[in-house]
CSV table of C-alpha atoms and ligand atoms in Angstrom, one decimal:
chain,number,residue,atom,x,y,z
U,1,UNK,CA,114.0,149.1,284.6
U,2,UNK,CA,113.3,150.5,281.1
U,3,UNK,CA,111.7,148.7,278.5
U,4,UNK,CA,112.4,148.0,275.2
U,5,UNK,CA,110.6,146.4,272.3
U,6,UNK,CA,113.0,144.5,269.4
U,7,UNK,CA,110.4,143.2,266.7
U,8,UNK,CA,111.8,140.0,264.3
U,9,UNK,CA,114.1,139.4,267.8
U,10,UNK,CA,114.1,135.8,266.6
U,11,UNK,CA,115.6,136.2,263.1
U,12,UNK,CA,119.3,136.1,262.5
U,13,UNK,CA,119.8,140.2,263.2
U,14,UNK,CA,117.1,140.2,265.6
U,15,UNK,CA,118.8,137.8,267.5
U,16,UNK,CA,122.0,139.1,267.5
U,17,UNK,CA,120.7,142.0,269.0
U,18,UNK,CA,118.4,141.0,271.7
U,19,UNK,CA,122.2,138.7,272.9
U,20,UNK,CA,124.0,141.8,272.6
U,21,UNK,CA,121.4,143.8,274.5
U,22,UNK,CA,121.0,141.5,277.2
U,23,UNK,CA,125.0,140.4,277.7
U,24,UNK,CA,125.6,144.5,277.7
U,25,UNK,CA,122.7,146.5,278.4
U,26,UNK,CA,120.3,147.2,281.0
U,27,UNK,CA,117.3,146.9,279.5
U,28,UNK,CA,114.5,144.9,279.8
U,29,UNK,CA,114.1,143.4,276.0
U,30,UNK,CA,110.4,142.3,275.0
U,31,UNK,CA,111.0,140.5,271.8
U,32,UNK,CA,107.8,140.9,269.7
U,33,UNK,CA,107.9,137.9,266.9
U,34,UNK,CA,105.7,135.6,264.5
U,35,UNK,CA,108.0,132.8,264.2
U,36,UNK,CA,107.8,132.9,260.7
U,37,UNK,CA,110.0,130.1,259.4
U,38,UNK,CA,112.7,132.3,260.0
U,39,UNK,CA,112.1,132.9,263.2
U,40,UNK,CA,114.1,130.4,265.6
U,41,UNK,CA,113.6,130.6,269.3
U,42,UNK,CA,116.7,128.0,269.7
U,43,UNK,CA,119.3,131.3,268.3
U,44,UNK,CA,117.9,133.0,272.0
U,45,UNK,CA,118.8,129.9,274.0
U,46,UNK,CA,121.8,131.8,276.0
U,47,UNK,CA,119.4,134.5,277.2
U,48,UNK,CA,115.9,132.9,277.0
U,49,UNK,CA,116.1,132.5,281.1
U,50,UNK,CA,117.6,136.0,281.6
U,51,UNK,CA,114.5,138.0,283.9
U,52,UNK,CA,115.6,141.0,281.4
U,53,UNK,CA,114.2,138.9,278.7
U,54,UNK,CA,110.4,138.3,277.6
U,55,UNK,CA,109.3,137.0,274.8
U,56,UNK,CA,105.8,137.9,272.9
U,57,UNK,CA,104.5,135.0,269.7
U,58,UNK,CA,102.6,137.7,267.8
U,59,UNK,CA,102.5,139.5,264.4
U,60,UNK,CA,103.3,142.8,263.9
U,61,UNK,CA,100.3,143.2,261.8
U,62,UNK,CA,97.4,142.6,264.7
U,63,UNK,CA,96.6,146.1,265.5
U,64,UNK,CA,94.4,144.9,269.2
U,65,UNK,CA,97.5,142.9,270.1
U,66,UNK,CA,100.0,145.6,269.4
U,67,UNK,CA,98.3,148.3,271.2
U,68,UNK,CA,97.7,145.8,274.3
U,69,UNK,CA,101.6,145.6,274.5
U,70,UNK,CA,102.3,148.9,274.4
U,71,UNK,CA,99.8,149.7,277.8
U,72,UNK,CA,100.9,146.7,279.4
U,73,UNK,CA,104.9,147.2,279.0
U,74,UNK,CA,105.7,151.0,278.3
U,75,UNK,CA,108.6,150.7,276.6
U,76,UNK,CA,110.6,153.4,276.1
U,77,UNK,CA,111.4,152.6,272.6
U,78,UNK,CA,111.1,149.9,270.0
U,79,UNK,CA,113.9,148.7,267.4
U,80,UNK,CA,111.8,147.0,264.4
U,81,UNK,CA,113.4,144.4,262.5
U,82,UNK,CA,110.4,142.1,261.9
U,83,UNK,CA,110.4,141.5,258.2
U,84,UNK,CA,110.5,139.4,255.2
U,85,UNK,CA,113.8,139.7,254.3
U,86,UNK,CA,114.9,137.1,251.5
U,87,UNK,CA,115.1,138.4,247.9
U,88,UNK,CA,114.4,134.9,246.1
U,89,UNK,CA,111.1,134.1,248.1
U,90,UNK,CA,109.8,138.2,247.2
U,91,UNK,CA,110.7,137.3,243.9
U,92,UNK,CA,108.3,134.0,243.9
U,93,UNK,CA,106.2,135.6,246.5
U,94,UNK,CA,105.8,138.9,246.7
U,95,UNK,CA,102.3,138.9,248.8
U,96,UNK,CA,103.8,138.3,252.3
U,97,UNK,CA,106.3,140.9,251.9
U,98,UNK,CA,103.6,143.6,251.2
U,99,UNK,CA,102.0,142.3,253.9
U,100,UNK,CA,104.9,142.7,257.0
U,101,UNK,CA,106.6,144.8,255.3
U,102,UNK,CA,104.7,147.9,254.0
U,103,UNK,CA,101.4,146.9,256.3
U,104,UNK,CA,103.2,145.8,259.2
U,105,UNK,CA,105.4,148.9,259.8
U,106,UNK,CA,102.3,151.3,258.7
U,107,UNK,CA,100.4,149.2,261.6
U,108,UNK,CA,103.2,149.2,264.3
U,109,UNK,CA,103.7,153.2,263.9
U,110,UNK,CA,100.3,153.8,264.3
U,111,UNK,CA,100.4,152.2,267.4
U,112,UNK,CA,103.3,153.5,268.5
U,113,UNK,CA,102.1,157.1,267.5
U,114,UNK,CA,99.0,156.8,269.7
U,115,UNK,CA,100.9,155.5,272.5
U,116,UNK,CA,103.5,158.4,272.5
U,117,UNK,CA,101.0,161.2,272.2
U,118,UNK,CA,99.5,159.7,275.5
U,119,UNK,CA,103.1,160.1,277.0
U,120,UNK,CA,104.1,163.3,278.9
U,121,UNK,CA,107.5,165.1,280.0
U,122,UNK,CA,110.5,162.7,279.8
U,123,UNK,CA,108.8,159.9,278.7
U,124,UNK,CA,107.5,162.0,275.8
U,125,UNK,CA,110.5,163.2,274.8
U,126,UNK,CA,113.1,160.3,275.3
U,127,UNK,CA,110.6,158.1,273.1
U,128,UNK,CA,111.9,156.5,269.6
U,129,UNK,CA,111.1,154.3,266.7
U,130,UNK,CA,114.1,152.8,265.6
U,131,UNK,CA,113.5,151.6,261.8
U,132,UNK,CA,115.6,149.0,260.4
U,133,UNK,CA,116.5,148.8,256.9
U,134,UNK,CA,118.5,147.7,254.0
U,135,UNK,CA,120.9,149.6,251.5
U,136,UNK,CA,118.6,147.6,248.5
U,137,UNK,CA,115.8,150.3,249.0
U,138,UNK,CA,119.2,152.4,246.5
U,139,UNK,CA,118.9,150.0,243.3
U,140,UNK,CA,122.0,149.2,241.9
U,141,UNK,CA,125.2,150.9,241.2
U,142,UNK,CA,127.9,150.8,238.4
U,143,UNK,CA,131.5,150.1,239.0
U,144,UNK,CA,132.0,153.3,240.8
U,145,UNK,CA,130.0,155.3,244.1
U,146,UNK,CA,129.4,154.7,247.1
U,147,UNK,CA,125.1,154.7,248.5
U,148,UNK,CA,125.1,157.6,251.0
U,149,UNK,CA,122.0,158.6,253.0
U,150,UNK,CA,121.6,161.4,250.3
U,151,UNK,CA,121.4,158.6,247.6
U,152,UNK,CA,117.7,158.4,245.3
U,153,UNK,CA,115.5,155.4,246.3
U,154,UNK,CA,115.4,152.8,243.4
U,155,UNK,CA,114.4,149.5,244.9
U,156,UNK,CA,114.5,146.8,241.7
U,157,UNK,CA,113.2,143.6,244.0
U,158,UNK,CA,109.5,143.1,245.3
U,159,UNK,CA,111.7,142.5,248.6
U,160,UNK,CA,113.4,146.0,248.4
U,161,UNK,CA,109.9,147.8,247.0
U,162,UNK,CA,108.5,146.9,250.1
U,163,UNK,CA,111.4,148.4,252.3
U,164,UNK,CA,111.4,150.8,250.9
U,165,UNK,CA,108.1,152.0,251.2
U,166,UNK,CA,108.3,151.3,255.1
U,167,UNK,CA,111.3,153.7,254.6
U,168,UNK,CA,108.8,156.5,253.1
U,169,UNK,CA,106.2,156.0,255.6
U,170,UNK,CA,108.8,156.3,258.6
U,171,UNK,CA,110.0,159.3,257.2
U,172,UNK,CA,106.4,160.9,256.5
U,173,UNK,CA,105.4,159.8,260.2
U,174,UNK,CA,108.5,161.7,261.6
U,175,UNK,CA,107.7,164.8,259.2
U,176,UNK,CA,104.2,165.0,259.4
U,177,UNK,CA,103.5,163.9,262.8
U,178,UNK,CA,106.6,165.1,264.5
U,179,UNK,CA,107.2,161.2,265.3
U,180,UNK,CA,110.0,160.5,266.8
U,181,UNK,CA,112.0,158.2,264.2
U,182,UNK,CA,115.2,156.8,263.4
U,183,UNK,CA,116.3,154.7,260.5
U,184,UNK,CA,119.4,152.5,259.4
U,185,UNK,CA,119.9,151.3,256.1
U,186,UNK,CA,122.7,148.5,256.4
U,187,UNK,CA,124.5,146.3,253.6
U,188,UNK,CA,124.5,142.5,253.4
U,189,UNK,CA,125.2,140.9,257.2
U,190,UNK,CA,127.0,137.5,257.7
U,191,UNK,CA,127.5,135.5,261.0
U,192,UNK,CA,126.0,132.9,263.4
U,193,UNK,CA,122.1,131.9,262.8
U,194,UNK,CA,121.5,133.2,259.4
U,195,UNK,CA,118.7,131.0,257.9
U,196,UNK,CA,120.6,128.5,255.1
U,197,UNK,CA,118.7,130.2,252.5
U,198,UNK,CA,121.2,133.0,252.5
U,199,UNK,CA,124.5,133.3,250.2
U,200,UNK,CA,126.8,132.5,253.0
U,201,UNK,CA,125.4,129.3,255.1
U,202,UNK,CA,123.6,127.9,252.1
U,203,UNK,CA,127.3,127.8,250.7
U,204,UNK,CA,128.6,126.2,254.0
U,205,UNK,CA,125.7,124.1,254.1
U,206,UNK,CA,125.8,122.9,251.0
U,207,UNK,CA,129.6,122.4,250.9
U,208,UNK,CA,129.6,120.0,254.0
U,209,UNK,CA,126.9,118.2,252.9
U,210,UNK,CA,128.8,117.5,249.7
U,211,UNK,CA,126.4,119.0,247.6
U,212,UNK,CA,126.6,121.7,244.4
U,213,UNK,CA,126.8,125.3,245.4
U,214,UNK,CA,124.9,127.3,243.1
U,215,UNK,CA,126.2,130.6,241.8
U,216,UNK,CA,123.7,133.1,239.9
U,217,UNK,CA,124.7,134.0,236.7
U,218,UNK,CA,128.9,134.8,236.8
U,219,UNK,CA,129.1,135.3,240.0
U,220,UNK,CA,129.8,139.1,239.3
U,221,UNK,CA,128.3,140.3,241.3
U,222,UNK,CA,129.4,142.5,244.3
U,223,UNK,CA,127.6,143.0,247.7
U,224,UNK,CA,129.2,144.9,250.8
U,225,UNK,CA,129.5,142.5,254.1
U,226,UNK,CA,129.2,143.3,257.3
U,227,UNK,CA,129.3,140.6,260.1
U,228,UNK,CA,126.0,140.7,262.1
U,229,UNK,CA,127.5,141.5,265.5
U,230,UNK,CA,128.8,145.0,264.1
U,231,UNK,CA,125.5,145.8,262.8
U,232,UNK,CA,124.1,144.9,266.1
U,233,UNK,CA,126.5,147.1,268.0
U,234,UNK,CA,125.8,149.9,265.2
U,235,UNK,CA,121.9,149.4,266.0
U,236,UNK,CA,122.4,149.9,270.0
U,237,UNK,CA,124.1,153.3,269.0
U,238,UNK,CA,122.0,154.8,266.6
U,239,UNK,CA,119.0,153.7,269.0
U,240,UNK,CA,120.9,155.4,271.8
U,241,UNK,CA,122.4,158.1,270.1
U,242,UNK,CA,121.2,158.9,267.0
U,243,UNK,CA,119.5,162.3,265.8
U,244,UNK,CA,115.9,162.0,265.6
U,245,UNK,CA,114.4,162.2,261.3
U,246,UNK,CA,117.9,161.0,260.9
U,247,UNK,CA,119.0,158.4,258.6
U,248,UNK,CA,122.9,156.3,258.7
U,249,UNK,CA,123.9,154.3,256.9
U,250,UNK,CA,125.9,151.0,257.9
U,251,UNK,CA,128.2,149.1,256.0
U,252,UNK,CA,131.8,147.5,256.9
U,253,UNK,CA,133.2,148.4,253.6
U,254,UNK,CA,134.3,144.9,252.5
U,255,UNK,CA,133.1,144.6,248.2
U,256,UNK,CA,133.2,140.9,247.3
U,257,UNK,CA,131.9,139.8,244.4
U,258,UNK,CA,130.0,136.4,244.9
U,259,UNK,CA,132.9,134.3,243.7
U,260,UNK,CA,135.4,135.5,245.9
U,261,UNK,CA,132.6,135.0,248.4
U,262,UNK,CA,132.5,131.3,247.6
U,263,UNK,CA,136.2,131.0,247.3
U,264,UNK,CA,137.4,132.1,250.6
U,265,UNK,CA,134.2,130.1,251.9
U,266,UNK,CA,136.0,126.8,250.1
U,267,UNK,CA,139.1,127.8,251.3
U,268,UNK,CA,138.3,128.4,254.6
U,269,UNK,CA,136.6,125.2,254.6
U,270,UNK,CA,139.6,123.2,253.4
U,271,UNK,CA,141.5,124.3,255.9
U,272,UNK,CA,139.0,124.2,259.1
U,273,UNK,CA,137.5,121.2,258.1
U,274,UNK,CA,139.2,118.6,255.4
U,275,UNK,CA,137.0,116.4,253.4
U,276,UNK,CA,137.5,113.0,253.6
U,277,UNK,CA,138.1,112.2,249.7
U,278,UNK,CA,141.2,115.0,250.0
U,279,UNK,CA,139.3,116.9,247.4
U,280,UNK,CA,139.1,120.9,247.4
U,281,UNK,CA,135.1,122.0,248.4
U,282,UNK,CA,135.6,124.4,245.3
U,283,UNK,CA,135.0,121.5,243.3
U,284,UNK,CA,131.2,121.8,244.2
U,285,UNK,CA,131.1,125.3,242.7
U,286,UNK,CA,128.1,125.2,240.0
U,287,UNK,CA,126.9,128.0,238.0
U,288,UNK,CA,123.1,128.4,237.9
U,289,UNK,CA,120.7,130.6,236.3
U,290,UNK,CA,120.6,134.1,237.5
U,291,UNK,CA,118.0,135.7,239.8
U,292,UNK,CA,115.7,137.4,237.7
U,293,UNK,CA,116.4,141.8,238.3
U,294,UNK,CA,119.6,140.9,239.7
U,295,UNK,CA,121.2,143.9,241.6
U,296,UNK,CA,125.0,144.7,240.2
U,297,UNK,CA,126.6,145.9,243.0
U,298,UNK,CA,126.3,147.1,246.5
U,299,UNK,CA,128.6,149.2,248.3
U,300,UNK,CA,127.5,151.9,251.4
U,301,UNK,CA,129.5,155.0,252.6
U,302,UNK,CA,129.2,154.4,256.1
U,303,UNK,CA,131.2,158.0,257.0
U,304,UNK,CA,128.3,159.5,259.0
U,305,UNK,CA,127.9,156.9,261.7
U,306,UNK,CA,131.4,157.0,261.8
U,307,UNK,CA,132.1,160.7,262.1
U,308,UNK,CA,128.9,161.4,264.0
U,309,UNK,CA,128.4,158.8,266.5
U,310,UNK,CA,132.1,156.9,266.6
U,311,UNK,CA,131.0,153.3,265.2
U,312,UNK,CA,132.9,151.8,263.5
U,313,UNK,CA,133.1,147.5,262.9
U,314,UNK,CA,135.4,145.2,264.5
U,315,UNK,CA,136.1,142.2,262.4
U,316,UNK,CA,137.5,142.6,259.1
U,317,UNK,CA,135.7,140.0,256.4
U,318,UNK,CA,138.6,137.8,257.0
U,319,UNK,CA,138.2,137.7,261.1
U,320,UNK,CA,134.1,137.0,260.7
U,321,UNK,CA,134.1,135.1,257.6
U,322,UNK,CA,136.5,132.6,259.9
U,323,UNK,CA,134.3,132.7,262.8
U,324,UNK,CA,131.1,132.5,261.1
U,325,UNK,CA,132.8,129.2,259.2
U,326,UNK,CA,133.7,128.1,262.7
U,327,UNK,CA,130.7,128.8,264.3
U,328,UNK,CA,128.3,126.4,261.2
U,329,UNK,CA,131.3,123.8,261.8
U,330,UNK,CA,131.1,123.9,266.0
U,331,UNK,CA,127.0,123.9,265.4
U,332,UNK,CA,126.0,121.2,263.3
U,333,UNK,CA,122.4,120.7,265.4
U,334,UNK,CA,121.4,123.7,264.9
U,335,UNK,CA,121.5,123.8,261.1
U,336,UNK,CA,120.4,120.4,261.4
U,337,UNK,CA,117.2,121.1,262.9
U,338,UNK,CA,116.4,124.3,260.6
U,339,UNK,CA,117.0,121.9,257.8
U,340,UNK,CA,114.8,119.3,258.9
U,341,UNK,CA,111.9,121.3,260.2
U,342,UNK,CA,112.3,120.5,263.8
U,343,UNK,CA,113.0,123.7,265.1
U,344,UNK,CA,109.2,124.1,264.7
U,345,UNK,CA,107.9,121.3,266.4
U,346,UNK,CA,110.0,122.7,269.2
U,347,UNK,CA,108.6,126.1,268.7
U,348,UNK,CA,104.4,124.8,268.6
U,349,UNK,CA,105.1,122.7,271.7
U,350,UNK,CA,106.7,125.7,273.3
U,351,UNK,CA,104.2,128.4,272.4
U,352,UNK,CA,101.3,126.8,270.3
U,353,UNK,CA,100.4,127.2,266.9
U,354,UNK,CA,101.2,129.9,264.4
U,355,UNK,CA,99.6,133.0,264.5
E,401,NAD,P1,115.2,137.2,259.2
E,401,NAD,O1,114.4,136.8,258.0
E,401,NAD,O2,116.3,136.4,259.6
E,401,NAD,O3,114.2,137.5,260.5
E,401,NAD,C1,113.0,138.2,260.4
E,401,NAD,C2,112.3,137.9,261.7
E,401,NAD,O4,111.0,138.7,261.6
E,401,NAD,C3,111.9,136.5,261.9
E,401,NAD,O5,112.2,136.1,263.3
E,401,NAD,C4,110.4,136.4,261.7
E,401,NAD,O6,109.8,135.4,262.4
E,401,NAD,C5,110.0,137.8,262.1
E,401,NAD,N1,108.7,138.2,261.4
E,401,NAD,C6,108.4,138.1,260.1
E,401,NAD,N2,107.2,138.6,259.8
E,401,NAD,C7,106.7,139.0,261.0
E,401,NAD,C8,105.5,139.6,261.5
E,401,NAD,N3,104.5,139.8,260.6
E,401,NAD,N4,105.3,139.8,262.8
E,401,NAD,C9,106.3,139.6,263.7
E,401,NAD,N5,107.5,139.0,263.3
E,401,NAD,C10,107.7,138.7,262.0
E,401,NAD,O7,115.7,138.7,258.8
E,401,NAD,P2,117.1,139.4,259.2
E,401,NAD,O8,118.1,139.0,258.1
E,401,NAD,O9,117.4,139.2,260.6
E,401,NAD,O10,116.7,140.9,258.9
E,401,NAD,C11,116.2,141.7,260.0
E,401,NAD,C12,115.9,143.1,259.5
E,401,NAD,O11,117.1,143.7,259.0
E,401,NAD,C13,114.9,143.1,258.3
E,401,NAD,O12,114.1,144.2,258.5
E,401,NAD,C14,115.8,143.3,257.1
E,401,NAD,O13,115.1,143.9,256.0
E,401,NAD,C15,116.9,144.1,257.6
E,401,NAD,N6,118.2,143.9,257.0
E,401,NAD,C16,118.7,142.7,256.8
E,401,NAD,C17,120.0,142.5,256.2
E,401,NAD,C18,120.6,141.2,256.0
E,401,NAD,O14,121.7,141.1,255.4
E,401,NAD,N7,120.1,140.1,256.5
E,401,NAD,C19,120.7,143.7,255.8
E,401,NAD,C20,120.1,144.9,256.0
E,401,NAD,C21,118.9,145.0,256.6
E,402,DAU,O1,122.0,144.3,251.1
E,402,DAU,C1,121.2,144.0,252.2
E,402,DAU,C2,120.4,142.8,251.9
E,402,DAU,O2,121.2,141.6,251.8
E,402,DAU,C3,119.3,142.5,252.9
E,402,DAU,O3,118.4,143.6,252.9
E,402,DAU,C4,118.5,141.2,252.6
E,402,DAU,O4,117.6,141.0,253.7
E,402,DAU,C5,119.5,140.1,252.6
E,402,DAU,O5,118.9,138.9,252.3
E,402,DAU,C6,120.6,140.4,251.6
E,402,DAU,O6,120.1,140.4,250.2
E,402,DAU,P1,120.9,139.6,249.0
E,402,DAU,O7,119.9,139.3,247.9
E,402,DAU,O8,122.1,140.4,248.6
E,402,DAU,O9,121.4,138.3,249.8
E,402,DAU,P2,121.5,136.8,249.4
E,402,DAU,O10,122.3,136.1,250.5
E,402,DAU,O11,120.2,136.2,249.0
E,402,DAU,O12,122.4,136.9,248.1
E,402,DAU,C7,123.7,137.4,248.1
E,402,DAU,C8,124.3,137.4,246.7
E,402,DAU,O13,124.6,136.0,246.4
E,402,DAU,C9,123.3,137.9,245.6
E,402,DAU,O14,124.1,138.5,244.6
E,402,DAU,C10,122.7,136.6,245.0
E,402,DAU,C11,123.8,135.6,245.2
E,402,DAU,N1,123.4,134.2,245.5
E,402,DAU,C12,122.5,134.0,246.5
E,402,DAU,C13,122.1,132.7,246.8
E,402,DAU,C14,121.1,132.4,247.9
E,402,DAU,C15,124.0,133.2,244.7
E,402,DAU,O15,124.8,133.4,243.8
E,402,DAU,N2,123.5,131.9,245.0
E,402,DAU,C16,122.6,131.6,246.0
E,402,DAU,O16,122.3,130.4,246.2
């Protein structure tokens, strides 16, 4: 059976992929992550006992560690989403995201590199580094356009800065080397086991714990959403399909600015789940102080995936935006314990202390 490494398989995307890959595929996943504190094992519980499924605590950045697990497993290919991947926190603290981000993916294709020139005939040639990325790493557009793949780089965020520069050296690996590479550059995701730090399940959080939900600035503006199982299904293809030096772009064409974000969210929630006091959640809506270098708008042309490789998403923002709601509501405990730290404890018992 063939092997495949997912990096950051216990963050929300990770994990949506490594469920998607063991439900559907036939791979054998080795999931290669530092349990940062967004990293929860409990979003793997459905596969963890699945023999297609191993999972490694490590960080991307250990060099001796990485190129152990590339003799000992041979995987035909590795899908890296390991990352710091929250805006706010690069904005407070930019150091960490240098560090996985820029160092992390400079590390991991070095190793890679050296294991695929020890490769021969098929193995050789079916190899591939699937790079996953963000539509930030384009800056900021005005009322009109679309980001294309053809679209200047113009990260604004420490967060994006870094992506982007694992972007460059992807690309530069692939050119110079002859590396086999592929990269995605996908818009906002929404769904099950995002992290509550995030737009969407802070706002549900917050909103059935009866507190304020805080909107930047006016609430203006405008990202692209794309629930996280349609990225995941994107990912499988590209990594399966895609051209290798090529980049697509992913993206499930759904502008929202925030407030309308936050208002289907409140109207969504008055209907799936009443409060007590018969007042509307929207009451909670507070306007806060905007992130500093705030991007306008977001919005990806996602025609080439489309055209060249047939993806295209499932759920509209109305069909995940109701499941995602649904899912929070039928999965108190599992907020619960991100909230109050016990996801942790369960993770140190389970597989010792942090690396
Ligand atoms: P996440 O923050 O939920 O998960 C990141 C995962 O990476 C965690 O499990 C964490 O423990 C792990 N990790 C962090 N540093 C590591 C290290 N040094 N070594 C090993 N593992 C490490 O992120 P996400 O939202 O699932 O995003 C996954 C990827 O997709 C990121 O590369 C991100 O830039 C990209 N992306 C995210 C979105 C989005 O809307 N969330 C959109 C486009 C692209
Ligand atoms: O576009 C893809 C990117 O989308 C990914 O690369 C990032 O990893 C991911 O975090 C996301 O970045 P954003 O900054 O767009 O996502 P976030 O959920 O943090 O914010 C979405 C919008 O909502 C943004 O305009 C800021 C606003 N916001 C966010 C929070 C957390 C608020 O108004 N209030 C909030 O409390």
């Amino acid at each position: 059976m063939k092997t495949v490494f997912i990096t950051g398989g216990a963050g929300f995307i990770g994990s949506a992929l490594v469920r998607l890959l063991i439900a559907e595929g036939n791979w054998r996943i080795v999931n290669i992550d530092k349990l940062t504190y967004a990293g929860n094992l409990e979003s793997l519980a459905s596969v963890s006992d699945s023999p297609r499924y191993c999972f490694v605590h490590a960080d991307i950045c250990g060099r001796a560690t990485m190129d152990v697990l590339f003799s000992e497993h041979q995987p035909v290919g590795i899908i890296h989403l390991a990352a710091e991947s929250h805006v706010d926190r690069s904005i407070h603290g930019p150091e960490d995201f240098v560090q996985t981000n820029i160092t992390g993916t400079y590390t991991l294709l070095e190793v890679a590199r050296g294991y695929w020139s020890g490769l021969s005939g098929e193995a050789k040639s079916q190899f591939r580094f699937h790079h996953v990325s963000t539509d930030e790493v384009y800056g900021s557009l005005g009322e009109t356009g679309l980001f294309t793949e053809a679209t200047p780089y113009q990260p604004n965020s420490p967060y994006s800065a870094s992506k982007a520069a694992s972007d460059h050296l992807v690309r530069a690996w692939h050119h110079t080397y002859g590396f086999p590479v592929v990269t995605t550059n996908c818009s906002n995701n929404y769904g099950p086991c995002q992290f509550p730090e995030k737009l969407i399940p802070l706002m549900i959080h917050n909103a059935v714990s009866g507190k304020p939900l805080p909107i930047y600035g006016k609430g203006d503006n405008i990202r692209d959403w794309l629930y996280v199982d349609d990225h995941a299904r994107a990912l499988r293809l590209v990594f399966e399909k895609g051209t290798l030096g090529d980049v697509y772009n992913i993206g499930g064409h759904n502008e929202k600015t925030n407030l309308e974000v936050v208002d289907t969210l409140c109207a969504l929630l008055d209907e799936l789940c009443p409060r007590a006091d018969g007042l509307h959640y929207s009451a909670l809506k507070t306007y806060v102080a905007d992130r500093p270098g705030h991007d306008k708008r977001y919005a990806i042309d996602a025609s080439k995936i489309g055209r060249d490789l047939g993806w295209k998403p499932q759920e509209t923002f109305e069909t995940g935006l109701k499941k995602t709601v649904q899912w929070y509501l039928d999965n108190p405990k599992w907020v619960a314990r991100v909230v109050s730290g016990e996801y942790k404890t369960w993770t140190d018992k389970n597989y010792g202390s942090r690396v």
